[in-house]
mmCIF file with all atom_site columns, C-alpha atoms in Angstrom:
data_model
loop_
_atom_site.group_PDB
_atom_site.id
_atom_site.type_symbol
_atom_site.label_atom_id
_atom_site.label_alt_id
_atom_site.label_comp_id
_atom_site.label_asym_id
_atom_site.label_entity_id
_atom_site.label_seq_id
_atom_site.pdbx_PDB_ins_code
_atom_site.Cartn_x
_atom_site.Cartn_y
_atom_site.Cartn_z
_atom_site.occupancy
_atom_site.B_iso_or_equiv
_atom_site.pdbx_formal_charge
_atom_site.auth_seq_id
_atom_site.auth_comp_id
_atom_site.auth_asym_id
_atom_site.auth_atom_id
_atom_site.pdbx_PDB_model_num
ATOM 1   C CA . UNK A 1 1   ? 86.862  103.640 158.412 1.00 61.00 ? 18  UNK A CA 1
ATOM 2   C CA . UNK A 1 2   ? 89.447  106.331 160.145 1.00 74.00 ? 19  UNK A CA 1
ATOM 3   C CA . UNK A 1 3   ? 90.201  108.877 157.897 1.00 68.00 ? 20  UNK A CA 1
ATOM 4   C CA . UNK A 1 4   ? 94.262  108.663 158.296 1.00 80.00 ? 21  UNK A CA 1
ATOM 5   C CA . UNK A 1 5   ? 93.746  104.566 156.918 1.00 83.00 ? 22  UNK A CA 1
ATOM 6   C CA . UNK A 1 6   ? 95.040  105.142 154.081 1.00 81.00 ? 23  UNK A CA 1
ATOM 7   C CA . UNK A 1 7   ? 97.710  107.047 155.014 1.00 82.00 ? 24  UNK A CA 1
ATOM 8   C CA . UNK A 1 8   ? 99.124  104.764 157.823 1.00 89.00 ? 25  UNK A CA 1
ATOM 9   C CA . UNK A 1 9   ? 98.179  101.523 155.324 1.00 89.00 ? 26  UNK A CA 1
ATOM 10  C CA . UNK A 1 10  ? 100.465 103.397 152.548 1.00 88.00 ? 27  UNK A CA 1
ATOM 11  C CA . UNK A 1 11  ? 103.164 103.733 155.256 1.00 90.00 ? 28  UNK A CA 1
ATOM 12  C CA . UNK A 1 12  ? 103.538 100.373 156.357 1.00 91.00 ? 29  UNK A CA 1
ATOM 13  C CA . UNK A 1 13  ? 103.476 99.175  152.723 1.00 90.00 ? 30  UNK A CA 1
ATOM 14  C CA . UNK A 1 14  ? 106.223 101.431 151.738 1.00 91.00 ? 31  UNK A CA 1
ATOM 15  C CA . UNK A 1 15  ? 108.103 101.048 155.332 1.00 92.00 ? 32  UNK A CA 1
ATOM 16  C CA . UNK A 1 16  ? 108.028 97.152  154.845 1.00 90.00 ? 33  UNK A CA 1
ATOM 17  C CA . UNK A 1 17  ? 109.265 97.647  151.051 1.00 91.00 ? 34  UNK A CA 1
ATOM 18  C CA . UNK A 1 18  ? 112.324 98.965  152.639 1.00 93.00 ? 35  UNK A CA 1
ATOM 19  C CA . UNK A 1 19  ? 113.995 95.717  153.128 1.00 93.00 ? 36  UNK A CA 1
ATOM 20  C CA . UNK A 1 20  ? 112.629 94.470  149.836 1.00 91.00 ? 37  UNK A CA 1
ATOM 21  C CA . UNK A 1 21  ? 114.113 96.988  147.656 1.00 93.00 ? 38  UNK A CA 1
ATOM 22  C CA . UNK A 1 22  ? 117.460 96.159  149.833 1.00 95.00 ? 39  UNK A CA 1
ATOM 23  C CA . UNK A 1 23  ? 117.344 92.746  148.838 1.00 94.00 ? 40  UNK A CA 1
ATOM 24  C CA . UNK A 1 24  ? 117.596 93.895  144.707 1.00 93.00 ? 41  UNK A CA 1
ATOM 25  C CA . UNK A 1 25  ? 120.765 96.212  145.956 1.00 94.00 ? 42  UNK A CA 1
ATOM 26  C CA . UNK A 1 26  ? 122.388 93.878  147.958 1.00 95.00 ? 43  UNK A CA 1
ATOM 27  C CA . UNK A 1 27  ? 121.735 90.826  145.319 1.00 94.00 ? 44  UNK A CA 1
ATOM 28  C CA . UNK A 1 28  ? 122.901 93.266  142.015 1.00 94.00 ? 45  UNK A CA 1
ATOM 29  C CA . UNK A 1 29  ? 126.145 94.459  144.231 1.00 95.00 ? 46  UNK A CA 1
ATOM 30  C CA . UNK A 1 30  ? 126.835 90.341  145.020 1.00 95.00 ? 47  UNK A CA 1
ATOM 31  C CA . UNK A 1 31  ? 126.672 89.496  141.058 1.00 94.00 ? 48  UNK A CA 1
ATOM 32  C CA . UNK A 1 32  ? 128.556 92.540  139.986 1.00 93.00 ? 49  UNK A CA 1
ATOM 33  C CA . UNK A 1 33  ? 130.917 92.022  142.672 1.00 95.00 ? 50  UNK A CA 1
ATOM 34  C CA . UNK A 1 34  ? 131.359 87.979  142.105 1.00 94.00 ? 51  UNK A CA 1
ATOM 35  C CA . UNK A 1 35  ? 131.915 89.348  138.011 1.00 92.00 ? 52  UNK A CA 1
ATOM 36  C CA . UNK A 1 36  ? 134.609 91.471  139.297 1.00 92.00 ? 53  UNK A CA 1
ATOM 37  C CA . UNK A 1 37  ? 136.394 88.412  141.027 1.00 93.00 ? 54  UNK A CA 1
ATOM 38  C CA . UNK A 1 38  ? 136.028 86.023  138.268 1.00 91.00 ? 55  UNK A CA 1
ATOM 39  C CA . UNK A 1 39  ? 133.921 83.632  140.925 1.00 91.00 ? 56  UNK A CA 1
ATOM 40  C CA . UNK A 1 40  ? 133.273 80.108  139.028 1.00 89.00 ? 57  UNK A CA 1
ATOM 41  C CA . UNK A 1 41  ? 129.640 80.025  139.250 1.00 89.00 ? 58  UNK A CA 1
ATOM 42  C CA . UNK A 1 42  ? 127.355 83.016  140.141 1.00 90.00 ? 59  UNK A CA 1
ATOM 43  C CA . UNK A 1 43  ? 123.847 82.440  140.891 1.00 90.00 ? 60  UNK A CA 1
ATOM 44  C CA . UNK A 1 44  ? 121.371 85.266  139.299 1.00 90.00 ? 61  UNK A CA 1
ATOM 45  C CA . UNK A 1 45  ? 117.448 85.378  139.656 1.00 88.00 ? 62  UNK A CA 1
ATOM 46  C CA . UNK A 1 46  ? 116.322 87.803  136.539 1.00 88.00 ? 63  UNK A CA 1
ATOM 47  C CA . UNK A 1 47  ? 113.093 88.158  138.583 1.00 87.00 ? 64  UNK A CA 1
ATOM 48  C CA . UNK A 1 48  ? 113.548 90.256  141.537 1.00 90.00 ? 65  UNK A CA 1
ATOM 49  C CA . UNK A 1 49  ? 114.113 93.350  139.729 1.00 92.00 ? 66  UNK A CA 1
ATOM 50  C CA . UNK A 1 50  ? 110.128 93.347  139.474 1.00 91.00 ? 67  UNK A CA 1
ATOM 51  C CA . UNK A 1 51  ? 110.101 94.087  143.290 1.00 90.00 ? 68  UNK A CA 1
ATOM 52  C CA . UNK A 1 52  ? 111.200 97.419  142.449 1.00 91.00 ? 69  UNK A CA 1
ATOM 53  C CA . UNK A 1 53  ? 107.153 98.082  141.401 1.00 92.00 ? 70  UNK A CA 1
ATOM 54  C CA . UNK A 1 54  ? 106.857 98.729  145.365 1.00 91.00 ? 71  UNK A CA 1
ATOM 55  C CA . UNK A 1 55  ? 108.450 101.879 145.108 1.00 91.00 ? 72  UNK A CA 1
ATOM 56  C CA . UNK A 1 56  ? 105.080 103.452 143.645 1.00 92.00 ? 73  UNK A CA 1
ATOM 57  C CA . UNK A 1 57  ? 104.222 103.430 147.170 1.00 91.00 ? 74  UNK A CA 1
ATOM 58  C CA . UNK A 1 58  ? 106.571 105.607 148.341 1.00 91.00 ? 75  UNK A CA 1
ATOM 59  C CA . UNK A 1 59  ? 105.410 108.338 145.457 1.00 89.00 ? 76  UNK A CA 1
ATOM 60  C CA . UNK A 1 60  ? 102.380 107.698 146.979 1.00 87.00 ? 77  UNK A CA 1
ATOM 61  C CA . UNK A 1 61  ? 103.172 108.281 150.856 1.00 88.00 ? 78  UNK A CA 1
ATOM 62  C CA . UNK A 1 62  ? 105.410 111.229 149.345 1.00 86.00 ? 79  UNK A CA 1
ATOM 63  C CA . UNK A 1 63  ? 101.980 112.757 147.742 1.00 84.00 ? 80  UNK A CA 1
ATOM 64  C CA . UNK A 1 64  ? 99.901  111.917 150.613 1.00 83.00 ? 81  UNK A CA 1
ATOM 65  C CA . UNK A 1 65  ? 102.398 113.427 153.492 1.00 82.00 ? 82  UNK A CA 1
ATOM 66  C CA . UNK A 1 66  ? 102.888 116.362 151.155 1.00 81.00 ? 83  UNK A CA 1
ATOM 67  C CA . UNK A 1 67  ? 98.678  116.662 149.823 1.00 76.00 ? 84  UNK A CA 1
ATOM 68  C CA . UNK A 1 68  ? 97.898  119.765 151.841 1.00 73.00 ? 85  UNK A CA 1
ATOM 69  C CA . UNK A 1 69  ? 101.371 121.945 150.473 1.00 76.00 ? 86  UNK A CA 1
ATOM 70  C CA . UNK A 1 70  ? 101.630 124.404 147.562 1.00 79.00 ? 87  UNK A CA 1
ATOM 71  C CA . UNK A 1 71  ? 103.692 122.467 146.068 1.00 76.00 ? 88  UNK A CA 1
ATOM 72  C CA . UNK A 1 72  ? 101.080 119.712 145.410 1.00 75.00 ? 89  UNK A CA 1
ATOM 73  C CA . UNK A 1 73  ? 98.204  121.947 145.399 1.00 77.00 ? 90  UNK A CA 1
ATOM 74  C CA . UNK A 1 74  ? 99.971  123.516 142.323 1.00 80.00 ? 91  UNK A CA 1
ATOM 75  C CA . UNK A 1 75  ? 100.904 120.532 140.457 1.00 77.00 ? 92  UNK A CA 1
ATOM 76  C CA . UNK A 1 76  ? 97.566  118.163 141.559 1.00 79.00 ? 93  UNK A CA 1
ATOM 77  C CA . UNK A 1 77  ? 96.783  117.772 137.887 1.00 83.00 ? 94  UNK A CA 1
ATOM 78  C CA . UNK A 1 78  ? 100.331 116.390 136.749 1.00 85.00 ? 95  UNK A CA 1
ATOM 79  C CA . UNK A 1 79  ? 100.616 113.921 139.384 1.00 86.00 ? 96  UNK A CA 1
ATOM 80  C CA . UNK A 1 80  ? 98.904  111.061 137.779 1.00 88.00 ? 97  UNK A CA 1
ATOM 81  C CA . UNK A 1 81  ? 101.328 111.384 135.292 1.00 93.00 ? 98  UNK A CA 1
ATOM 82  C CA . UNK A 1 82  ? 104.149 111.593 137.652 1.00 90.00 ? 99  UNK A CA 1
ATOM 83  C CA . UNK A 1 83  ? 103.033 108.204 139.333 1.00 91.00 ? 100 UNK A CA 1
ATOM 84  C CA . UNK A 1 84  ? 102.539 106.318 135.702 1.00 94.00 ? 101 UNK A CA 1
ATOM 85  C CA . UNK A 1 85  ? 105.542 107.875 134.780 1.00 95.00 ? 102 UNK A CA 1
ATOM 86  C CA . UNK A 1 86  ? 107.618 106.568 137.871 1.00 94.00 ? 103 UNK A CA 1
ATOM 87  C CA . UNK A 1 87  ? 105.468 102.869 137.281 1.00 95.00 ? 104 UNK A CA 1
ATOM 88  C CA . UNK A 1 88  ? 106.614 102.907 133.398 1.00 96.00 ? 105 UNK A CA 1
ATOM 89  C CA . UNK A 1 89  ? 110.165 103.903 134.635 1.00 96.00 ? 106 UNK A CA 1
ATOM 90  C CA . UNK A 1 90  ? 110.249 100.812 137.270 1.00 95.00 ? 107 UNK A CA 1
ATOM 91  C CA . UNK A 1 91  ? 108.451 98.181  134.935 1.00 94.00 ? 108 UNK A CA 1
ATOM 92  C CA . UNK A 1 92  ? 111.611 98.951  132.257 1.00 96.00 ? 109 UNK A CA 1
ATOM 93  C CA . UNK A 1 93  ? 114.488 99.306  134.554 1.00 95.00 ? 110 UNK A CA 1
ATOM 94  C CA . UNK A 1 94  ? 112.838 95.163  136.048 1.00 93.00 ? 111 UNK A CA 1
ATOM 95  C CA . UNK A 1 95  ? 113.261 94.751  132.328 1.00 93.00 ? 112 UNK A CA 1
ATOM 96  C CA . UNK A 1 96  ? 116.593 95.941  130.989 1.00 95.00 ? 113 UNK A CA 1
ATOM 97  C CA . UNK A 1 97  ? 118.430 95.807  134.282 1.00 94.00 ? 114 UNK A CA 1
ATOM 98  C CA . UNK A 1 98  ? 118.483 91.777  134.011 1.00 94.00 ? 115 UNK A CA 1
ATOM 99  C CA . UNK A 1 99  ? 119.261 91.825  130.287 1.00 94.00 ? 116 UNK A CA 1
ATOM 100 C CA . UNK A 1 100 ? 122.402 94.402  131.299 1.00 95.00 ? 117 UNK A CA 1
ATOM 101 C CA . UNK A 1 101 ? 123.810 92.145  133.705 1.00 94.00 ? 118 UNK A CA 1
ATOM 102 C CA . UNK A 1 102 ? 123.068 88.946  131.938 1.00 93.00 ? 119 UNK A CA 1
ATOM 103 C CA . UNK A 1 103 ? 124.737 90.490  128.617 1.00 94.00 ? 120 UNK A CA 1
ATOM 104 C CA . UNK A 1 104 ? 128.054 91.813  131.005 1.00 93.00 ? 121 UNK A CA 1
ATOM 105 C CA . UNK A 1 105 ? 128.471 87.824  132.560 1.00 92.00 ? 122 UNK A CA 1
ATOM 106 C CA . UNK A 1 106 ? 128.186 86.138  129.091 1.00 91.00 ? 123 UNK A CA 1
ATOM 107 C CA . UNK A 1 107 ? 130.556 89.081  127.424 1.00 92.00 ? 124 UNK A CA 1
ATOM 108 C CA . UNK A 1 108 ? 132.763 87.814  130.633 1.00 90.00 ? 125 UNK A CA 1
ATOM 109 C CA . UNK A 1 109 ? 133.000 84.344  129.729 1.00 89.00 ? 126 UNK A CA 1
ATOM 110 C CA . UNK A 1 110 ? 130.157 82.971  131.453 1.00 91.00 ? 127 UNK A CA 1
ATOM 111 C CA . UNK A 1 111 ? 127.553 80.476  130.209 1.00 89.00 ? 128 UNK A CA 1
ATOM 112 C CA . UNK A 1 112 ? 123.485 80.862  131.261 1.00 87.00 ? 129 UNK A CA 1
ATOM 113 C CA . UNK A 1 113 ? 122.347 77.304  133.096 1.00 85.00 ? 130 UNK A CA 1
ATOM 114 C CA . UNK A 1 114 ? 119.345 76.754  134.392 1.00 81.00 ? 131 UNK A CA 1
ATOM 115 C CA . UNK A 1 115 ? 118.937 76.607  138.155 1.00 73.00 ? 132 UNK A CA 1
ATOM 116 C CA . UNK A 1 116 ? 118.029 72.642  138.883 1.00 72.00 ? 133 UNK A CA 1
ATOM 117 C CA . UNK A 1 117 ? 116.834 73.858  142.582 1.00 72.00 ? 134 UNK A CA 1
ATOM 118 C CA . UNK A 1 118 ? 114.199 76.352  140.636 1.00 64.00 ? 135 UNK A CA 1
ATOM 119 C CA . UNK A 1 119 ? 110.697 75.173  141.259 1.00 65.00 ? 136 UNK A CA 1
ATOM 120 C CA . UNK A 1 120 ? 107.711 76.519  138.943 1.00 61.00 ? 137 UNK A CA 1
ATOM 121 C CA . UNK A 1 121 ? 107.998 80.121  139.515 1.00 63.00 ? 138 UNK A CA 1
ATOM 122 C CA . UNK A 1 122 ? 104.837 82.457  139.449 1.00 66.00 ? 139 UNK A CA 1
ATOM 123 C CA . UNK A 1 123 ? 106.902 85.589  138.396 1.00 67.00 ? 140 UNK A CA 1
ATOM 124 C CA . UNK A 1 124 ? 109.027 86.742  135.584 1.00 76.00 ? 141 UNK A CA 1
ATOM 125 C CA . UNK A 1 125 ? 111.785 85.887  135.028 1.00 76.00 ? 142 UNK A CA 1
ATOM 126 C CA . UNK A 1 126 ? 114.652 83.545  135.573 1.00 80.00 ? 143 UNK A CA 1
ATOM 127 C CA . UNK A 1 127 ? 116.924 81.505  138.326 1.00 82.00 ? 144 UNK A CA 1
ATOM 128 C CA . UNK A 1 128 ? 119.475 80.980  136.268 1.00 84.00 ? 145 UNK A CA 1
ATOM 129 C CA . UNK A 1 129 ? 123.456 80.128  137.520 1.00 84.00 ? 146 UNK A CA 1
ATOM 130 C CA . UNK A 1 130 ? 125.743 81.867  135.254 1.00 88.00 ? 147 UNK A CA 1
ATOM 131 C CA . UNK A 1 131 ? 129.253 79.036  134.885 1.00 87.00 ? 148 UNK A CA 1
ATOM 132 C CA . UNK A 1 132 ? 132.589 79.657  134.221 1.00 85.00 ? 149 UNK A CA 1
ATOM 133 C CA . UNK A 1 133 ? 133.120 76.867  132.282 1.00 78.00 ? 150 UNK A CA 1
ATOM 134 C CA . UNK A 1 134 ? 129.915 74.430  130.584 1.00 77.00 ? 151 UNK A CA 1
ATOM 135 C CA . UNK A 1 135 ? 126.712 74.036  132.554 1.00 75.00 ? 152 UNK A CA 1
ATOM 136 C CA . UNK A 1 136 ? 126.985 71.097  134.849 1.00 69.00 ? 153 UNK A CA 1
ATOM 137 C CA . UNK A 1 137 ? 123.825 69.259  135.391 1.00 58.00 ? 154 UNK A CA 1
#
């Protein structure tokens, strides 16, 4: 096996992550922005935010692009606890970020329905369609 592998297998994990962690932006900005207009029915899957877990990668392309500096040679025996630390920190914001947004629609007015298009789901969390008015099945 090369000995740069792992670096360039690290780097296309965390390069293909990019659009991934896009995807939880662009879908939190839609359901905060479709709050702000008062839309009727705004669809919300409390799963995604577990796709933020990819990011350990990037610590990890960060450490290896940066393994031969002072600054890592300095602090080698903190960074396992940097990269649990940064896993702990994404496993709670998948967890509370959800539950934020979920409290802020139903303190808006909004009712929790279940998705009827939602097949059996293999992650966490939710499709749910938050409704103006009563769920409508």
């Amino acid at each position: 096996m090369p000995k740069r592998f792992g670096f360039w297998f690290i780097a296309g994990i965390s390069l293909l992550s990019i659009p991934l962690i896009y995807f939880v932006g662009s879908t939190t900005v839609n359901v905060l922005s479709a709050l702000i207009s008062q839309q009727e029915s705004i669809p919300f899957d409390t799963g995604i935010y577990y796709c933020l877990l990819i990011t350990v990668f990037w610590l990890f392309l960060l450490i290896e692009s940066l393994g031969k500096t002072n600054i890592i040679q300095r602090h080698k025996d903190k960074l396992s606890l940097i990269i649990i630390g940064w896993f702990i920190a994404t496993v709670l914001m998948a967890f509370f970020i959800p539950r934020y947004i979920s409290q802020q629609l139903e303190a808006a007015g909004y009712t929790a329905c279940t998705d009827p298009r939602e097949i059996s789901r293999v992650t966490p969390g939710k499709k749910l369609i938050y409704e103006r008015n009563e769920c409508q099945m």
